Coordinates of C-alpha atoms in Angstrom, one line a residue:
M1 CA 8.7 12.9 11.2
K2 CA 11.6 11.0 12.4
G3 CA 13.7 8.8 9.8
N4 CA 14.3 9.2 5.9
L5 CA 15.9 5.6 5.6
R6 CA 13.5 4.9 2.6
W7 CA 14.7 8.3 0.1
K8 CA 18.1 7.2 1.4
I9 CA 17.5 3.8 -0.5
V10 CA 16.0 5.8 -3.6
L11 CA 18.8 8.1 -3.6
I12 CA 21.4 4.9 -3.5
V13 CA 19.3 3.5 -6.4
F14 CA 19.2 6.8 -8.4
A15 CA 23.1 7.2 -8.5
L16 CA 23.3 3.7 -9.6
I17 CA 21.0 4.9 -12.5
I18 CA 23.1 7.0 -13.5
I19 CA 25.8 4.9 -13.2
D20 CA 24.3 2.5 -15.6
Y21 CA 23.7 4.8 -18.3
I22 CA 27.1 6.2 -18.5
D23 CA 28.5 2.6 -18.1
R24 CA 26.2 2.2 -22.0
G25 CA 26.9 5.5 -23.1
L26 CA 30.6 5.7 -22.5
I27 CA 31.3 3.1 -25.1
N28 CA 29.3 5.4 -28.0
T29 CA 31.7 8.2 -27.1
A30 CA 35.2 6.0 -26.9
L31 CA 34.1 4.3 -30.4
P32 CA 35.9 6.8 -32.6
V33 CA 39.2 5.8 -31.3
L34 CA 38.1 2.2 -30.8
K35 CA 37.8 2.0 -34.2
S36 CA 40.4 3.1 -34.9
E37 CA 43.1 1.0 -32.6
F38 CA 41.5 -2.1 -32.9
H39 CA 40.7 -1.9 -36.7
I40 CA 36.6 -2.2 -35.9
S41 CA 34.5 -2.3 -39.1
S42 CA 31.1 0.0 -39.1
F43 CA 29.2 -3.4 -38.7
E44 CA 31.0 -4.4 -35.3
A45 CA 30.7 -0.9 -34.7
G46 CA 26.9 -1.0 -34.4
I47 CA 26.5 -4.3 -32.9
I48 CA 28.8 -2.9 -30.1
G49 CA 26.8 -0.2 -29.9
N50 CA 23.7 -1.8 -29.4
G51 CA 25.2 -5.0 -27.8
F52 CA 23.9 -4.2 -24.5
T53 CA 19.8 -4.4 -25.7
F54 CA 20.7 -8.3 -26.8
G55 CA 21.4 -9.2 -23.1
Y56 CA 18.9 -7.1 -21.4
L57 CA 16.3 -7.8 -23.6
I58 CA 17.0 -11.9 -22.7
M59 CA 17.2 -11.3 -19.0
N60 CA 14.1 -8.7 -18.3
P61 CA 11.5 -11.0 -17.9
L62 CA 13.9 -13.2 -15.7
V63 CA 15.2 -10.5 -13.8
G64 CA 11.5 -9.9 -12.1
Y65 CA 10.7 -13.2 -11.1
F66 CA 14.2 -13.0 -9.3
L67 CA 13.1 -10.2 -7.3
D68 CA 9.9 -11.7 -6.6
K69 CA 11.3 -14.6 -5.7
Y70 CA 14.7 -13.9 -3.9
G71 CA 13.9 -10.4 -3.2
P72 CA 15.4 -6.9 -4.5
K73 CA 18.6 -6.6 -1.7
R74 CA 20.3 -9.9 -2.7
V75 CA 19.2 -9.6 -6.6
F76 CA 19.6 -5.9 -7.2
S77 CA 23.0 -5.5 -4.9
R78 CA 24.6 -8.8 -6.9
F79 CA 23.4 -7.9 -10.4
A80 CA 25.0 -5.0 -9.5
I81 CA 28.5 -6.1 -8.9
F82 CA 28.5 -7.9 -11.9
W83 CA 27.6 -5.2 -14.2
G84 CA 30.1 -3.3 -12.7
A85 CA 32.7 -5.9 -12.8
V86 CA 31.8 -6.9 -16.4
Q87 CA 32.1 -2.8 -17.5
A88 CA 35.4 -2.5 -15.1
I89 CA 37.0 -5.9 -17.2
N90 CA 36.9 -3.5 -20.6
V91 CA 40.3 -2.4 -18.8
F92 CA 41.7 -5.6 -20.7
A93 CA 39.7 -5.5 -23.6
F94 CA 41.9 -6.2 -26.9
S95 CA 39.7 -6.7 -29.7
A96 CA 36.0 -6.4 -31.5
F97 CA 34.4 -9.8 -30.2
Y98 CA 35.6 -8.6 -26.6
F99 CA 33.9 -5.6 -26.6
I100 CA 30.6 -7.7 -27.9
A101 CA 30.7 -10.2 -25.6
T102 CA 31.2 -7.9 -22.7
R103 CA 28.7 -5.6 -24.1
V104 CA 26.0 -8.5 -24.2
L105 CA 27.2 -9.1 -20.5
L106 CA 26.7 -5.6 -19.7
G107 CA 22.9 -5.5 -20.7
I108 CA 22.3 -9.2 -18.7
G109 CA 23.4 -6.9 -15.2
E110 CA 21.6 -4.0 -16.2
A111 CA 18.6 -5.7 -16.8
V112 CA 18.3 -6.0 -13.3
G113 CA 17.7 -1.7 -13.1
F114 CA 14.1 -0.8 -13.8
P115 CA 12.0 -3.6 -12.7
G116 CA 14.4 -3.2 -9.3
V117 CA 13.1 0.1 -8.9
T118 CA 9.7 -1.1 -9.5
K119 CA 10.2 -3.7 -6.6
I120 CA 12.0 -1.0 -3.9
V121 CA 9.3 1.5 -5.1
A122 CA 6.3 -1.0 -4.3
N123 CA 8.2 -2.6 -0.8
W124 CA 9.4 0.3 0.5
L125 CA 6.9 3.9 -0.4
R126 CA 3.6 4.9 0.5
K127 CA 1.2 5.2 -2.2
D128 CA 1.1 9.0 -2.5
E129 CA 4.8 8.6 -2.2
K130 CA 5.4 5.9 -5.3
A131 CA 5.6 8.4 -8.4
R132 CA 8.0 10.9 -6.8
G133 CA 10.1 7.1 -6.0
G134 CA 10.1 6.6 -10.0
T135 CA 10.5 9.4 -11.2
I136 CA 13.6 10.3 -9.1
S137 CA 15.3 7.1 -9.7
D138 CA 14.3 7.2 -13.6
S139 CA 15.2 10.9 -13.9
G140 CA 19.5 9.4 -13.2
V141 CA 18.5 8.4 -16.5
N142 CA 19.1 11.8 -18.0
L143 CA 22.1 13.0 -15.6
G144 CA 23.8 9.7 -17.1
I145 CA 23.4 10.2 -20.5
V146 CA 24.9 14.0 -19.4
F147 CA 27.5 12.7 -17.3
G148 CA 28.8 9.4 -19.4
S149 CA 29.9 12.2 -22.9
L150 CA 31.8 14.4 -20.5
F151 CA 33.3 12.1 -18.2
M152 CA 35.1 10.5 -21.5
L153 CA 35.6 13.8 -23.0
G154 CA 37.2 14.8 -19.9
L155 CA 39.8 12.4 -19.9
F156 CA 40.3 12.3 -23.6
A157 CA 41.2 16.0 -22.4
I158 CA 43.3 15.9 -19.6
I159 CA 45.1 12.2 -20.3
P160 CA 47.7 12.7 -23.0
T161 CA 47.4 8.9 -24.4
K162 CA 43.7 7.9 -25.7
E163 CA 44.3 4.4 -25.0
L164 CA 45.2 5.0 -21.7
A165 CA 42.4 7.3 -21.3
W166 CA 39.3 5.3 -22.3
R167 CA 40.6 2.2 -20.4
L168 CA 40.6 4.1 -17.3
G169 CA 37.0 5.2 -17.8
F170 CA 35.8 1.9 -18.2
L171 CA 37.4 1.0 -14.8
I172 CA 36.7 4.0 -12.8
S173 CA 32.9 3.7 -14.1
G174 CA 32.7 -0.2 -13.2
L175 CA 34.1 0.4 -9.9
L176 CA 31.8 3.1 -9.3
A177 CA 28.6 0.4 -9.6
I178 CA 30.3 -2.1 -7.7
I179 CA 30.8 0.6 -4.8
L180 CA 27.6 1.6 -4.7
A181 CA 26.3 -2.0 -5.0
I182 CA 27.7 -3.0 -1.9
I183 CA 26.2 0.1 -0.5
L184 CA 22.9 -0.4 -1.7
G185 CA 22.9 -4.2 -0.3
R186 CA 24.1 -3.2 3.1
L187 CA 21.4 -0.4 3.4
L188 CA 18.4 -1.7 1.7
Y189 CA 15.9 -4.8 2.8
D190 CA 13.1 -6.5 1.0
L191 CA 10.6 -4.7 3.4
P192 CA 11.1 -1.8 5.7
E193 CA 9.8 -4.4 8.4
Q194 CA 12.3 -6.1 8.2
H195 CA 15.1 -3.7 8.5
P196 CA 16.9 -3.3 12.0
K197 CA 17.6 0.1 11.8
I198 CA 14.0 1.5 10.7
S199 CA 12.4 4.0 12.9
K200 CA 9.0 3.3 14.2
E201 CA 7.4 6.3 13.3
E202 CA 8.9 5.8 10.1
L203 CA 7.8 2.4 9.7
D204 CA 4.4 3.1 11.0
Y205 CA 4.4 5.9 8.6
I206 CA 5.2 3.8 5.5
L207 CA 3.0 0.9 6.5
S208 CA -0.2 3.2 7.1
G209 CA -0.2 4.5 3.6
R210 CA 1.1 1.6 1.6
E211 CA -1.1 -2.3 1.0
N212 CA -0.2 -5.2 3.0
V213 CA 3.0 -7.8 1.5
N214 CA 1.6 -11.4 2.6
T215 CA 0.3 -12.9 -0.4
K216 CA 3.2 -15.0 -2.3
A217 CA 0.8 -15.0 -6.3
K218 CA 1.8 -16.6 -9.0
L219 CA 0.6 -15.3 -12.1
P220 CA 0.9 -17.4 -15.6
L221 CA 2.5 -15.8 -18.6
S222 CA -1.0 -16.2 -19.9
Y223 CA -3.2 -14.6 -17.7
W224 CA -0.9 -11.6 -18.7
L225 CA -1.6 -12.4 -22.2
R226 CA -5.5 -12.1 -21.5
S227 CA -5.7 -8.4 -19.6
K228 CA -6.5 -5.6 -21.4
N229 CA -4.7 -3.2 -18.8
Y230 CA -1.7 -5.5 -19.9
W231 CA -1.2 -4.7 -23.4
G232 CA -2.3 -1.3 -22.9
Y233 CA 0.1 -0.3 -20.5
M234 CA 3.2 -2.5 -22.3
Q235 CA 2.5 -1.0 -25.8
G236 CA 2.0 2.1 -24.3
L237 CA 5.1 2.0 -22.9
G238 CA 7.3 0.5 -25.9
A239 CA 6.0 2.9 -27.8
Q240 CA 7.8 5.7 -25.0
A241 CA 10.6 3.7 -25.1
G242 CA 10.6 4.0 -28.7
I243 CA 10.7 7.4 -29.0
F244 CA 13.3 7.5 -26.1
F245 CA 15.7 5.6 -27.7
G246 CA 15.2 7.1 -31.5
L247 CA 16.0 10.5 -29.2
F248 CA 18.5 9.1 -27.7
T249 CA 20.5 7.4 -31.0
W250 CA 19.1 10.0 -33.5
L251 CA 18.8 13.3 -31.2
P252 CA 22.8 14.6 -31.8
L253 CA 22.7 13.4 -35.4
Y254 CA 19.1 15.5 -36.0
L255 CA 20.8 18.7 -34.6
F256 CA 23.9 18.6 -36.3
Y257 CA 23.2 17.6 -39.7
A258 CA 19.3 18.8 -40.1
R259 CA 19.5 21.9 -38.2
H260 CA 23.2 22.6 -39.1
L261 CA 24.8 23.7 -35.6
S262 CA 28.1 23.2 -35.0
L263 CA 29.5 20.0 -33.1
A264 CA 30.4 22.1 -30.0
F265 CA 26.8 23.4 -30.1
T266 CA 25.6 20.1 -31.1
L267 CA 26.8 18.6 -27.5
E268 CA 25.8 21.6 -25.7
Y269 CA 22.4 21.8 -26.9
T270 CA 21.6 18.1 -26.2
A271 CA 23.4 18.0 -23.0
L272 CA 20.9 21.1 -22.3
I273 CA 17.8 19.3 -23.8
W274 CA 18.5 15.8 -21.5
S275 CA 18.7 18.6 -18.6
F276 CA 15.4 20.0 -19.3
G277 CA 14.3 16.1 -19.0
F278 CA 16.0 15.8 -15.7
V279 CA 13.8 18.3 -14.1
G280 CA 10.5 17.6 -15.7
E281 CA 10.5 14.3 -14.2
L282 CA 11.7 15.7 -10.9
V283 CA 8.0 17.9 -11.4
G284 CA 6.2 15.3 -13.2
G285 CA 6.5 12.8 -10.3
Y286 CA 5.8 15.4 -7.7
V287 CA 2.5 16.8 -9.4
V288 CA 1.4 13.1 -10.1
D289 CA 1.8 11.9 -6.5
K290 CA -0.7 14.7 -5.7
L291 CA -3.0 13.8 -8.3
I292 CA -2.9 9.8 -6.4
K293 CA -4.1 11.2 -3.8
R294 CA -7.3 11.9 -4.8
N295 CA -7.7 9.8 -7.5
P296 CA -4.9 7.3 -8.5
N297 CA -6.3 6.2 -12.2
L298 CA -6.9 10.0 -13.2
G299 CA -3.7 10.7 -11.4
F300 CA -1.6 8.5 -13.6
K301 CA -3.7 9.3 -16.9
V302 CA -3.4 12.7 -16.3
G303 CA 0.3 12.1 -16.0
F304 CA 0.6 9.7 -19.2
A305 CA -1.4 12.4 -21.1
V306 CA 0.6 15.3 -20.5
S307 CA 3.9 13.0 -21.5
S308 CA 2.4 11.6 -25.0
L309 CA 0.3 14.6 -26.0
S310 CA 3.3 17.1 -25.2
V311 CA 6.4 14.7 -27.2
T312 CA 3.5 14.3 -29.9
I313 CA 3.2 17.8 -30.5
G314 CA 6.6 19.1 -29.5
L315 CA 8.3 16.8 -31.9
A316 CA 5.7 18.2 -34.8
A317 CA 6.0 21.8 -33.9
A318 CA 9.9 21.3 -33.7
T319 CA 10.0 19.9 -37.1
L320 CA 8.0 23.2 -38.8
V321 CA 10.4 25.7 -37.2
S322 CA 13.1 26.9 -39.6
S323 CA 15.5 28.4 -36.8
P324 CA 17.2 25.7 -35.1
I325 CA 17.3 27.9 -32.0
E326 CA 13.5 27.9 -32.1
A327 CA 14.0 24.1 -32.7
V328 CA 16.4 23.2 -29.8
E329 CA 14.1 25.6 -27.5
I330 CA 10.9 23.4 -28.5
L331 CA 12.8 20.4 -28.1
M332 CA 13.9 21.2 -24.5
V333 CA 9.9 22.2 -23.6
T334 CA 8.9 18.9 -25.1
F335 CA 11.8 16.6 -22.7
F336 CA 10.1 18.5 -19.9
F337 CA 7.1 16.7 -20.4
L338 CA 8.2 13.4 -22.2
R339 CA 10.3 12.4 -19.1
W340 CA 7.0 12.8 -16.8
S341 CA 7.1 9.0 -18.4
G342 CA 9.2 8.3 -15.2
I343 CA 6.0 7.8 -13.3
Q344 CA 6.0 4.3 -15.5
W345 CA 7.6 2.9 -12.3
A346 CA 5.0 3.6 -9.8
A347 CA 2.4 2.7 -11.8
P348 CA 2.6 -1.4 -11.3
S349 CA 1.8 -1.1 -7.5
F350 CA -1.5 0.0 -8.4
L351 CA -1.9 -2.4 -11.2
V352 CA -0.4 -5.3 -9.4
T353 CA 0.3 -6.6 -6.0
P354 CA 3.5 -6.0 -4.2
E355 CA 4.8 -9.5 -4.8
L356 CA 4.3 -9.4 -8.7
A357 CA 5.7 -6.2 -8.9
G358 CA 9.1 -7.3 -10.3
Q359 CA 7.7 -9.5 -12.4
F360 CA 6.2 -6.8 -13.9
G361 CA 8.4 -4.3 -14.3
G362 CA 10.3 -7.4 -15.8
H363 CA 7.8 -7.5 -18.6
I364 CA 7.9 -3.3 -19.1
G365 CA 11.9 -3.2 -19.7
F366 CA 11.2 -6.7 -22.1
W367 CA 8.8 -4.6 -24.3
E368 CA 10.7 -1.3 -23.9
T369 CA 13.4 -2.8 -24.9
L370 CA 12.1 -4.9 -27.8
W371 CA 10.4 -1.3 -29.1
G372 CA 14.2 0.6 -28.2
I373 CA 15.5 -1.8 -30.6
V374 CA 13.1 -1.4 -33.8
I375 CA 12.6 2.0 -33.9
P376 CA 16.2 3.8 -33.8
I377 CA 17.0 1.2 -36.7
V378 CA 13.6 2.3 -38.7
F379 CA 14.7 5.8 -38.1
G380 CA 17.8 5.2 -39.2
A381 CA 16.6 3.2 -42.3
T382 CA 14.6 6.1 -43.5
V383 CA 17.8 8.9 -43.3
Q384 CA 19.5 6.1 -45.4
V385 CA 16.7 5.9 -48.0
T386 CA 15.9 9.9 -47.8
K387 CA 19.1 11.5 -47.0
A388 CA 17.3 13.4 -44.3
Y389 CA 15.2 13.3 -41.3
L390 CA 12.2 14.7 -41.8
L391 CA 10.4 10.9 -42.0
G392 CA 12.2 9.8 -39.2
M393 CA 10.8 12.8 -37.1
E394 CA 7.1 12.1 -38.6
I395 CA 7.4 8.4 -37.7
L396 CA 8.0 9.4 -33.9
I397 CA 5.0 11.8 -33.8
G398 CA 2.9 8.9 -35.2
I399 CA 4.3 6.7 -31.9
G400 CA 3.7 9.5 -29.7
L401 CA -0.4 8.9 -30.3
I402 CA 0.1 5.0 -29.6
Y403 CA 2.1 6.4 -26.3
F404 CA -1.1 8.1 -25.7
I405 CA -3.7 5.5 -26.8
G406 CA -2.0 2.9 -24.7
T407 CA -1.3 4.4 -21.4
V408 CA -4.4 6.7 -21.2
L409 CA -7.0 5.5 -23.2
V410 CA -6.7 1.8 -22.9
T411 CA -5.2 1.2 -19.5
S412 CA -7.2 1.6 -16.0
Y413 CA -5.1 2.2 -12.9
R414 CA -6.6 -0.2 -10.9
Q415 CA -5.2 -3.8 -9.7
I416 CA -5.7 -6.5 -11.9
K417 CA -7.6 -9.1 -10.6
V418 CA -5.8 -12.6 -9.7
S419 CA -8.0 -15.7 -8.9

């Protein structure tokens, strides 16, 4: 078939998601230096580290409506330019309050990421390509987490002045986001039918396997709240996000303190575990697309069942073994299957019409962020009280069952009827 424009768009989005997570993670890598330089208290450091989630939580439902009303071409690219600019101006930071303000603004800008993925997947890909499109885009999360830490550590190693190193880190990552956003804005159109450079063969191929995008549907919030599919899907994915952000926050500390690995091994094994997640996400998207061809409802249920049960069983197994190396090996396999969860950005195309995909993606972002704020705090509270990590890991195991119940037992992957 002549033409792969749709996959070029997916790869630009994938690159933006990598930069998204590099931008989020740089501050955490730089915090030990920033605390000393700006006399930042532990309380202020906590707010700075998670400050983006507050802007993210507020903006997620809104940005979904913007995507549906104004289209991903304008909304995604402009929000990404905004977040890149916010990241870049950290080069001028002079206080803790400055970082708190820019972190909240960064969350507002980055809120477009995954609702934007949902909208682009709905508009540009065939039904038998959507899982791959969602997981390729979402897999940028894994690489962003790995690259972000390595990028800042590399700057600290090669630049003699640490203040100059972290300022350059923020500036470079911000400028990369702006450049990629401009490229996306020029390459992407809201619909493939509108793109002047798409080949007729590629367009016909997309339209032969994609639902029509014609009706301008509006759905009040009260309708979502009456839908069993809405609550099953949102709380199931919220639980998945709770596990994800719980491990994102606490996995290095678990390996260092509970498994008694050296700092060097902790960083290396953390990167290795997330790398397995990257590979697993790509494999999961391919497998689920094959299943969707036969039966979409079965395909998504199988994908989410593999993800949710694997993380539940894997975390339980990791807590039972005494060897730290065995625990790391189990966690590598666990992350391989956990990150099949990237199919979540494809499923909205089967639950709602394309005109509502942005809104639905915004709701996913809202619930995932809410769970992602609460669960790491709860995990931290258990560590503070028990002086150990076992109870926190057991809580994540229980949340894995909520993930399974919501996405597999409650949700039916058939389109919600809109009257």
